[in-house]
CSV table of C-alpha atoms and ligand atoms in Angstrom, one decimal:
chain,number,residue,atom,x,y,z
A,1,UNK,CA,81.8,133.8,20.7
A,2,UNK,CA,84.4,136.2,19.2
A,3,UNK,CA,85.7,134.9,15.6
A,4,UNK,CA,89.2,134.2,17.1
A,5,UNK,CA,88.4,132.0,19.2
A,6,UNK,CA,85.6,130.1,17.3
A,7,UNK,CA,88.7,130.1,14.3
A,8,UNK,CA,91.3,128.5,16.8
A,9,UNK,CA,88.5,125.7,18.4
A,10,UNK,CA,87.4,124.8,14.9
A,11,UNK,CA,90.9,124.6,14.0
A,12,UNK,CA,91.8,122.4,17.3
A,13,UNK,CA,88.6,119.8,16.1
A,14,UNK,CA,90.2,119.4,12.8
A,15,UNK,CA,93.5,118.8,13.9
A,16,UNK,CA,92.3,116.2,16.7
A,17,UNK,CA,90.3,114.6,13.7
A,18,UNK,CA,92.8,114.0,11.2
A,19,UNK,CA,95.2,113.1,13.8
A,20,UNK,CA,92.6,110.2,14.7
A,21,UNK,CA,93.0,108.5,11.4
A,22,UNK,CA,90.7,105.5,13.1
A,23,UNK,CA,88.3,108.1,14.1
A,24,UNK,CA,88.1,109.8,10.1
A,25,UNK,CA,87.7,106.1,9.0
A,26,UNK,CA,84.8,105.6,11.5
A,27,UNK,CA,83.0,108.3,8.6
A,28,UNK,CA,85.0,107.9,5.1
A,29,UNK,CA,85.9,105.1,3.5
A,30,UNK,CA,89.7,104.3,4.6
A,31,UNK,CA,92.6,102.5,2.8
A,32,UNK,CA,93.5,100.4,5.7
A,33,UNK,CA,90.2,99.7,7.0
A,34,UNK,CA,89.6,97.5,4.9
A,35,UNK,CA,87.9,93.9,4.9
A,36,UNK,CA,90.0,91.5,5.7
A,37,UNK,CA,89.0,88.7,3.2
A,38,UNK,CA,87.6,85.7,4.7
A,39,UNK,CA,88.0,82.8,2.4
A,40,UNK,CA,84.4,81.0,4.1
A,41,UNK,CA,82.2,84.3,3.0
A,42,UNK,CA,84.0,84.4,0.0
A,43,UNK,CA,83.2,80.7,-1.0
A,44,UNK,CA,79.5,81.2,0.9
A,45,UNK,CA,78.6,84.2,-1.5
A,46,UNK,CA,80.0,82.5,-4.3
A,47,UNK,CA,78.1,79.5,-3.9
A,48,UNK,CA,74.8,81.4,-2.7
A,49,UNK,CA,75.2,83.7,-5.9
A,50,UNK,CA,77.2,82.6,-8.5
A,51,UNK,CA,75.2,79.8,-10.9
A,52,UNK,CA,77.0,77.0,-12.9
A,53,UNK,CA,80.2,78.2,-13.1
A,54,UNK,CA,82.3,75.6,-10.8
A,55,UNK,CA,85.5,76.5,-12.2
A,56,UNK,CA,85.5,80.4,-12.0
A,57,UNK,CA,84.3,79.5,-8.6
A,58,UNK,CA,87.1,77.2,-7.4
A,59,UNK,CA,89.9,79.7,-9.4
A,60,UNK,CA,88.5,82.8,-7.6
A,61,UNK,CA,88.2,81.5,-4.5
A,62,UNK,CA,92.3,80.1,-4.5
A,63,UNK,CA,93.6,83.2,-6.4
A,64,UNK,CA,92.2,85.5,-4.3
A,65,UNK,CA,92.4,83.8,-0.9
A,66,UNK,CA,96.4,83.3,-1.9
A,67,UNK,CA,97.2,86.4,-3.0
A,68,UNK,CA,96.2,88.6,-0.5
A,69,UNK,CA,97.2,86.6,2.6
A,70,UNK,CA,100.6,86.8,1.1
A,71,UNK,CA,102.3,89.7,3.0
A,72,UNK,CA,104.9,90.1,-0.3
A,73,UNK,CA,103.5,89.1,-3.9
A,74,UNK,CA,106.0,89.9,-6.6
A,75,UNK,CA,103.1,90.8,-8.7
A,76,UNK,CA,99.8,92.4,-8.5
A,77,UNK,CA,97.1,89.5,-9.2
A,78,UNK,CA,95.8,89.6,-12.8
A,79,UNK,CA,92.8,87.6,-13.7
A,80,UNK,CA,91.5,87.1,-17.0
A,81,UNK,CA,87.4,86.3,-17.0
A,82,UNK,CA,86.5,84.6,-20.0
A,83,UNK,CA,83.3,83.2,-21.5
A,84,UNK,CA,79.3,84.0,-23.4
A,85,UNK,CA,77.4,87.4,-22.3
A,86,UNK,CA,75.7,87.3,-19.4
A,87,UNK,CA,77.4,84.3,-17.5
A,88,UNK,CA,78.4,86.2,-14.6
A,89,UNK,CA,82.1,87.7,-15.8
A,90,UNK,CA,80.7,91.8,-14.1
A,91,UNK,CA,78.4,90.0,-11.5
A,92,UNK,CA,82.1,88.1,-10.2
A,93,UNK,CA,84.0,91.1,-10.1
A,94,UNK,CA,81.2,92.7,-8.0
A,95,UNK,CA,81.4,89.6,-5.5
A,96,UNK,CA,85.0,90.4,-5.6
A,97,UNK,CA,84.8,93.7,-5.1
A,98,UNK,CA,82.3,93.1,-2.2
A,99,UNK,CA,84.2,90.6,-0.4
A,100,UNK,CA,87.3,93.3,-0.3
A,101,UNK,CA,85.2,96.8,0.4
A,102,UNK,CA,82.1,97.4,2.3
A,103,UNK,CA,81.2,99.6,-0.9
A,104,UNK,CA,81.8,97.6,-3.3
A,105,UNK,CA,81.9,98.5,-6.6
A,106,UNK,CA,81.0,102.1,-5.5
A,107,UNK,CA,83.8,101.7,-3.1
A,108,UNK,CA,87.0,104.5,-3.8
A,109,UNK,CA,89.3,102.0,-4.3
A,110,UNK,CA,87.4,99.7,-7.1
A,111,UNK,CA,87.7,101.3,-10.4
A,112,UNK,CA,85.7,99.8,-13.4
A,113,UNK,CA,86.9,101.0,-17.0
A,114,UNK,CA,84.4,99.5,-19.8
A,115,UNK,CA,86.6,100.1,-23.1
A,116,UNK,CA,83.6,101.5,-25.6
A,117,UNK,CA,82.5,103.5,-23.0
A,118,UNK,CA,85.8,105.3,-21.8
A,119,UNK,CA,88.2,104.4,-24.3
A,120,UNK,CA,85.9,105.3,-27.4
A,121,UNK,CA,88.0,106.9,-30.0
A,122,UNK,CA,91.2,105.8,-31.5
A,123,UNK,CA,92.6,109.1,-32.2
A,124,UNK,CA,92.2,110.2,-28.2
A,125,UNK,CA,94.6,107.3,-28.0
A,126,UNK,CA,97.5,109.4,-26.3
A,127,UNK,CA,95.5,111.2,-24.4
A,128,UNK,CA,93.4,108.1,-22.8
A,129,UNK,CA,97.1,106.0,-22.2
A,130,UNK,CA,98.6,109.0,-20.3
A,131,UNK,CA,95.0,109.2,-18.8
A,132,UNK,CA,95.0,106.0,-17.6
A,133,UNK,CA,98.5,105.8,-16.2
A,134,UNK,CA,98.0,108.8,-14.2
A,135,UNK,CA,95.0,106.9,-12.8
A,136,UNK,CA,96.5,104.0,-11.9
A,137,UNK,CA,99.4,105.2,-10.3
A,138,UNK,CA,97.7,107.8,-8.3
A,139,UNK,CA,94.9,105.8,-7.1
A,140,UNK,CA,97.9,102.4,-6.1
A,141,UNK,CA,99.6,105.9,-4.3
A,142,UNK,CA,96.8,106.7,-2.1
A,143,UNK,CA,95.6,102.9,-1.8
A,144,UNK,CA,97.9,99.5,-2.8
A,145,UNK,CA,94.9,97.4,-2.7
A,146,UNK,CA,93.3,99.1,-5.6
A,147,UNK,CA,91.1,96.5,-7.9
A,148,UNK,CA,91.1,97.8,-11.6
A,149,UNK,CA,88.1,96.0,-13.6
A,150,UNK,CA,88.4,96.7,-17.4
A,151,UNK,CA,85.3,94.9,-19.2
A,152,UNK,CA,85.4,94.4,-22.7
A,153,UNK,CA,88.9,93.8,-22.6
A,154,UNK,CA,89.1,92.2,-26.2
A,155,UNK,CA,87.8,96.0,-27.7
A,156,UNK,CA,90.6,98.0,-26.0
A,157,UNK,CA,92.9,99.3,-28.4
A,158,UNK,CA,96.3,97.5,-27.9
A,159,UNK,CA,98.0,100.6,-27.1
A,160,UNK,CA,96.3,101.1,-23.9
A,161,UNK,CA,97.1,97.5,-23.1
A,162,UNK,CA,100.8,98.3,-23.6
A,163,UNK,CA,100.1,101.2,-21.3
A,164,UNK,CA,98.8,99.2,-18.2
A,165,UNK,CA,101.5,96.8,-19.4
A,166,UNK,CA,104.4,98.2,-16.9
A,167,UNK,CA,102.4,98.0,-13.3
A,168,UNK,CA,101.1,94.1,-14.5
A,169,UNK,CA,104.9,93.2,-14.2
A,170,UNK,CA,107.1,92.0,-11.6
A,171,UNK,CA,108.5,95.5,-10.5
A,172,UNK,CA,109.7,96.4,-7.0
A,173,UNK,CA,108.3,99.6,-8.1
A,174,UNK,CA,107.5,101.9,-11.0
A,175,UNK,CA,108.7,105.3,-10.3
A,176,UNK,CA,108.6,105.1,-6.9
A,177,UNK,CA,105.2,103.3,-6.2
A,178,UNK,CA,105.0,99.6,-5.7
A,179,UNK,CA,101.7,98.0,-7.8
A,180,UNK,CA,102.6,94.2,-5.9
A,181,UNK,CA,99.3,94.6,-3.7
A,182,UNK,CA,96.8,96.2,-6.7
A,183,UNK,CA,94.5,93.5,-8.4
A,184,UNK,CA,93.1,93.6,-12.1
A,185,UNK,CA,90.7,91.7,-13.6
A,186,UNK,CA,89.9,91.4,-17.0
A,187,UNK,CA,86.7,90.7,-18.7
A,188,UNK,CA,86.1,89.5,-22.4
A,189,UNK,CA,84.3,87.3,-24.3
A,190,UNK,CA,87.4,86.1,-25.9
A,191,UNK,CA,87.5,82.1,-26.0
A,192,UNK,CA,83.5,82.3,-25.7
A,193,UNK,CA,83.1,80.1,-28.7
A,194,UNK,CA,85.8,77.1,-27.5
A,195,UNK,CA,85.2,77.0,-24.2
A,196,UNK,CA,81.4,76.5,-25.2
A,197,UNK,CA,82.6,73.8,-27.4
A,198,UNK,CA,84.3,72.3,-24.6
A,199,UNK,CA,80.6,71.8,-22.6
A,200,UNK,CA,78.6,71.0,-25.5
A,201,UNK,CA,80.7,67.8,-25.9
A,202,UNK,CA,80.2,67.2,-22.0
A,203,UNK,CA,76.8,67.7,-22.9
A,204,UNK,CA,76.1,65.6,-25.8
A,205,UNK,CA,78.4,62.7,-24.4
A,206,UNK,CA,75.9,62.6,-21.1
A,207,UNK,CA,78.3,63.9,-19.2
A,208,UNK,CA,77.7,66.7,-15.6
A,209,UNK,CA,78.9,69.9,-16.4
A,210,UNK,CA,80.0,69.5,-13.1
A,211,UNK,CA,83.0,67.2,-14.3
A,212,UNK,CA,84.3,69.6,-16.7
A,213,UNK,CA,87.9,70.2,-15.3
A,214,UNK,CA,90.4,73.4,-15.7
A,215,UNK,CA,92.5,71.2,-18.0
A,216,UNK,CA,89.7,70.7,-20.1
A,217,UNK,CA,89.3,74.3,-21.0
A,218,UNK,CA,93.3,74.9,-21.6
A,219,UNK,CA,93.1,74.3,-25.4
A,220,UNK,CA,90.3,76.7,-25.2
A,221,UNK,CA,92.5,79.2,-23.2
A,222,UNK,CA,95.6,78.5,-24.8
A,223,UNK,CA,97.9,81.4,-26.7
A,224,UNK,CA,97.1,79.9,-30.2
A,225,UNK,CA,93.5,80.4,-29.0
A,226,UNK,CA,93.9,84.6,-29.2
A,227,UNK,CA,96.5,84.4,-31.8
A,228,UNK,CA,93.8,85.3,-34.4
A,229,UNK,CA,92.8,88.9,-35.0
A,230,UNK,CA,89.1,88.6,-33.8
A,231,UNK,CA,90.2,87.6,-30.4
A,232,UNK,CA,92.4,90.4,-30.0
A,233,UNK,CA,95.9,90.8,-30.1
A,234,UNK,CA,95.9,92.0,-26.3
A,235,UNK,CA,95.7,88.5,-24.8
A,236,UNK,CA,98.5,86.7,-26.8
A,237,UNK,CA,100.4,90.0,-26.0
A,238,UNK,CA,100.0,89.7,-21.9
A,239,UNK,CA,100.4,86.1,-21.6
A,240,UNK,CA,103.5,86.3,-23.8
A,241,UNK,CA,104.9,87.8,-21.4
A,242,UNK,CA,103.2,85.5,-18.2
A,243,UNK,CA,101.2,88.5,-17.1
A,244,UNK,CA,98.1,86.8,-16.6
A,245,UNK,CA,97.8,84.8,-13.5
A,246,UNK,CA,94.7,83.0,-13.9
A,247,UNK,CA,92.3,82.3,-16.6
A,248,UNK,CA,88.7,82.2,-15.1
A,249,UNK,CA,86.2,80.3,-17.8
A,250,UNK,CA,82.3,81.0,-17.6
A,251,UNK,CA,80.8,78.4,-18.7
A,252,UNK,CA,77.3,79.3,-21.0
A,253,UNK,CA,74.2,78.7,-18.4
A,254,UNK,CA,71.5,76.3,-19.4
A,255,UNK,CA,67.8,76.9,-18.9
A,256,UNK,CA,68.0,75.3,-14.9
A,257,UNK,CA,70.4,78.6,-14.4
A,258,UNK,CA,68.2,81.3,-16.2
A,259,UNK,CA,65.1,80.0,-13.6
A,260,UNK,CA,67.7,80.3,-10.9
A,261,UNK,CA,68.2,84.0,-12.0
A,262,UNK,CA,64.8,85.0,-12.4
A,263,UNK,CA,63.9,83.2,-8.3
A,264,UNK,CA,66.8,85.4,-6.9
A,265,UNK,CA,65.3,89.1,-8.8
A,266,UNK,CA,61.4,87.8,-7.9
A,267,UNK,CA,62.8,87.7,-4.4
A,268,UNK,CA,64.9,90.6,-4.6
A,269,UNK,CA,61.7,92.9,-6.0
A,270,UNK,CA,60.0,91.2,-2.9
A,271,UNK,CA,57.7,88.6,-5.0
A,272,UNK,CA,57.2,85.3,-3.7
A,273,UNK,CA,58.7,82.8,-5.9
A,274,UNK,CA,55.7,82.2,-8.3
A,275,UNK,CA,56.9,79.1,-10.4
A,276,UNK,CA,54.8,79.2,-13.1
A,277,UNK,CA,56.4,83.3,-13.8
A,278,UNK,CA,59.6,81.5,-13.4
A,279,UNK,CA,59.1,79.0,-16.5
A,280,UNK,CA,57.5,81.5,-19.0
A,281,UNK,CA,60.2,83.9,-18.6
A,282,UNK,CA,63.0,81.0,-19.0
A,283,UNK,CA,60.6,79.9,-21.6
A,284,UNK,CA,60.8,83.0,-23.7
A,285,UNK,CA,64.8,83.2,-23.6
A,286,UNK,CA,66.6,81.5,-27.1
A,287,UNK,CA,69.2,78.8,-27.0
A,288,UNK,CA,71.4,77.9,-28.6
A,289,UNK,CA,73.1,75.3,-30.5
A,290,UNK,CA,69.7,75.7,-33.1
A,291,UNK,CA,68.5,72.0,-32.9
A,292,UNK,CA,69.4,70.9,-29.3
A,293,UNK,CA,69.0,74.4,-27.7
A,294,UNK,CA,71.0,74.0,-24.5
A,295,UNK,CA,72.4,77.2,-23.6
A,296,UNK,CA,71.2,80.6,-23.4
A,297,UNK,CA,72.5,83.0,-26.0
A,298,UNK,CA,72.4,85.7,-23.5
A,299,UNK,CA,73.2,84.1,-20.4
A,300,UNK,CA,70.8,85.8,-17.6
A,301,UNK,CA,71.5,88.8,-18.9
A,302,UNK,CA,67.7,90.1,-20.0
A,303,UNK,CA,66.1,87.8,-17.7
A,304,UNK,CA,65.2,90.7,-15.9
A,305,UNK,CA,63.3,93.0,-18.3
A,306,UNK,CA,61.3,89.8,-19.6
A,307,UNK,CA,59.9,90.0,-15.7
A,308,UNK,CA,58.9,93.7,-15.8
A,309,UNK,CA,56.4,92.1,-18.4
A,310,UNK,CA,54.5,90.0,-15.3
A,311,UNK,CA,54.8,92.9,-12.8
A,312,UNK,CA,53.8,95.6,-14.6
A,313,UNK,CA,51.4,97.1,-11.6
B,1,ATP,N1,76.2,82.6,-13.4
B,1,ATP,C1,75.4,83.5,-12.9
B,1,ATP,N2,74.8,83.3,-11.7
B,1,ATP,C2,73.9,84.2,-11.2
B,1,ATP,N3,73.5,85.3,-11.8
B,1,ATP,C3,74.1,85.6,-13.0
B,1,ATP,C4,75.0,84.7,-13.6
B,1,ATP,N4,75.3,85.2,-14.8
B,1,ATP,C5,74.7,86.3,-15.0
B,1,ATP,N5,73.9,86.6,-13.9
B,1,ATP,C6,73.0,87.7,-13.7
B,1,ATP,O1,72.9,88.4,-14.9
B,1,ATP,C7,73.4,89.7,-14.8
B,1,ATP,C8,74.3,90.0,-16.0
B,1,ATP,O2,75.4,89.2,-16.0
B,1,ATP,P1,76.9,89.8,-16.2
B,1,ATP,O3,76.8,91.3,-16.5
B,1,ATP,O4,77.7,89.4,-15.0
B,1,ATP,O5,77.3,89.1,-17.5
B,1,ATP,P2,78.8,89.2,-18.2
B,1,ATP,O6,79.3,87.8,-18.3
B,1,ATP,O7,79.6,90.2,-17.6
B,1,ATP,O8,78.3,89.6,-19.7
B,1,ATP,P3,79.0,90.4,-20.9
B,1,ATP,O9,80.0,89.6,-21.5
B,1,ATP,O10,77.9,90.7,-21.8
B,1,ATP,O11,79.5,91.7,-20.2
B,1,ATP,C9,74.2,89.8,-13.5
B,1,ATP,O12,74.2,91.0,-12.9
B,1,ATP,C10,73.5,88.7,-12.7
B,1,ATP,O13,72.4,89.3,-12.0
């Protein structure tokens, strides 16, 4: 076959392929091919997945299911995850992220920032907010229905908050680009303390957890609540300004929820469920208050490791 002609056929294949858009998205990972959120799977994986926290449930579920079959929001959705280590804040996000891309967290248009890690140094700080503005808006360009996850939310320098500031707001558009359809959710352990509080005194008054209500946690979740300098200065700065759409609590998981965790990773690692593993490894994590040790001070978090100990084959 004589170069030319091999040039002008390759050349011919290409341009058939990109002008198949549904054809490229048959092999890459396309905008508009999205998932179309189903609000059962959504409740079925939280349910199936997502231990003892009721109330991050039930405010997922509604924000998300609301927000995106609305064909014009005025805002992108903001969601602020609050609560201990290792109560499910990342392990949410990812059932978000899941129930909007096939990939996931690995998916193109999910984007995870994790302040210490990305944001280290206060002196970069120009550098990282023109960074991080270029990032945004070119990945909401290519893709409306971007999710931006930034995890330890209460370590970001409050310079970068005031960067991300502009596309949380109720803007037709930001030079040019419209950020209604994008989605970011904030983690932090902000509020940890009081909203543990709140289900210790369920607790010790005999009370389910299960009848803890949203309104229950608002004094924990309340402005006055981050108006100290531990808890940042970022929170009381976006809800100032009612850029926060929804406060998600995690509440701290008791020992019932750490043998949940380690069943689901026994079965995960293909080990039948071997009970008596199950209670040593929940046996070996530390709770917390000191004398009526009810939650876990790290949630499920190192659940996992403790197992490598029993399958060590
Ligand atoms: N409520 C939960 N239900 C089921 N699994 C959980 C739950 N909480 C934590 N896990 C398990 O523990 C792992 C670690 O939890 P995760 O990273 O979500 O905690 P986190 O709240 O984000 O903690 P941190 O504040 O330290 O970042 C998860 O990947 C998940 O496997």
């Amino acid at each position: 076959v004589e170069p030319i002609s091999l040039g002008l056929a390759l050349a011919g294949v290409l341009t058939s392929y990109i002008s198949y858009p549904r054809l490229y998205c048959l092999f890459a990972e396309c905008c508009n091919h999205k998932r179309s959120l189903r609000r059962e799977e959504l409740q079925r994986d939280l349910d199936r997945k997502l231990f003892g926290q009721h109330l991050a449930k039930k405010v997922i579920l509604n924000a998300l299911t609301g927000f995106i079959s609305n064909p014009k929001p005025k805002k992108p959705l903001t969601l602020s995850m609050h609560g201990w280590t290792g109560t499910g804040k990342n392990f949410a996000s990812k059932i978000i992220a899941e129930n909007l891309y096939e990939g996931g967290l690995s998916s193109h248009f999910v984007h995870l920032f994790v302040a210490t890690l990305h944001f280290p140094h206060a002196s970069n700080l120009t550098l990282y907010k023109d960074q991080l503005q270029l990032w945004i808006r070119g990945n909401v360009s290519a893709c409306a229905r971007s999710i931006f996850i930034f995890d330890e939310m209460d370590k970001m320098h409050a310079g970068l908050i005031d960067a991300i500031k502009p596309f949380l707001d109720y803007y037709d558009h930001v030079d040019g680009v419209s950020y209604q359809k994008a989605i970011f959710i904030f983690l932090s352990n902000a509020g940890a303390e009081r909203i543990t509080d709140v289900a210790l005194d369920f607790w010790r008054s005999g009370r389910r957890r299960e009848e803890i209500k949203l309104r229950d946690m608002e004094p924990a979740l309340s402005v006055s609540a981050f108006n100290n300098k531990n808890s940042g200065f970022w929170h009381s700065s976006l809800i100032d300004r009612n850029l926060i759409d929804y406060f998600v609590p995690f509440l701290p998981l008791e020992y019932k929820h750490l043998k949940m965790c380690v069943r689901v990773e026994m079965q995960a690692r293909g080990y039948d469920v071997d009970e008596d593993i199950v209670t040593r490894v929940a046996d070996e994590m530390t709770f917390f208050p000191k004398d009526e040790k009810v939650f876990s001070d790290k949630g499920c978090k190192t659940v996992f490791t403790k197992l490598d100990y029993y399958y060590d084959d």
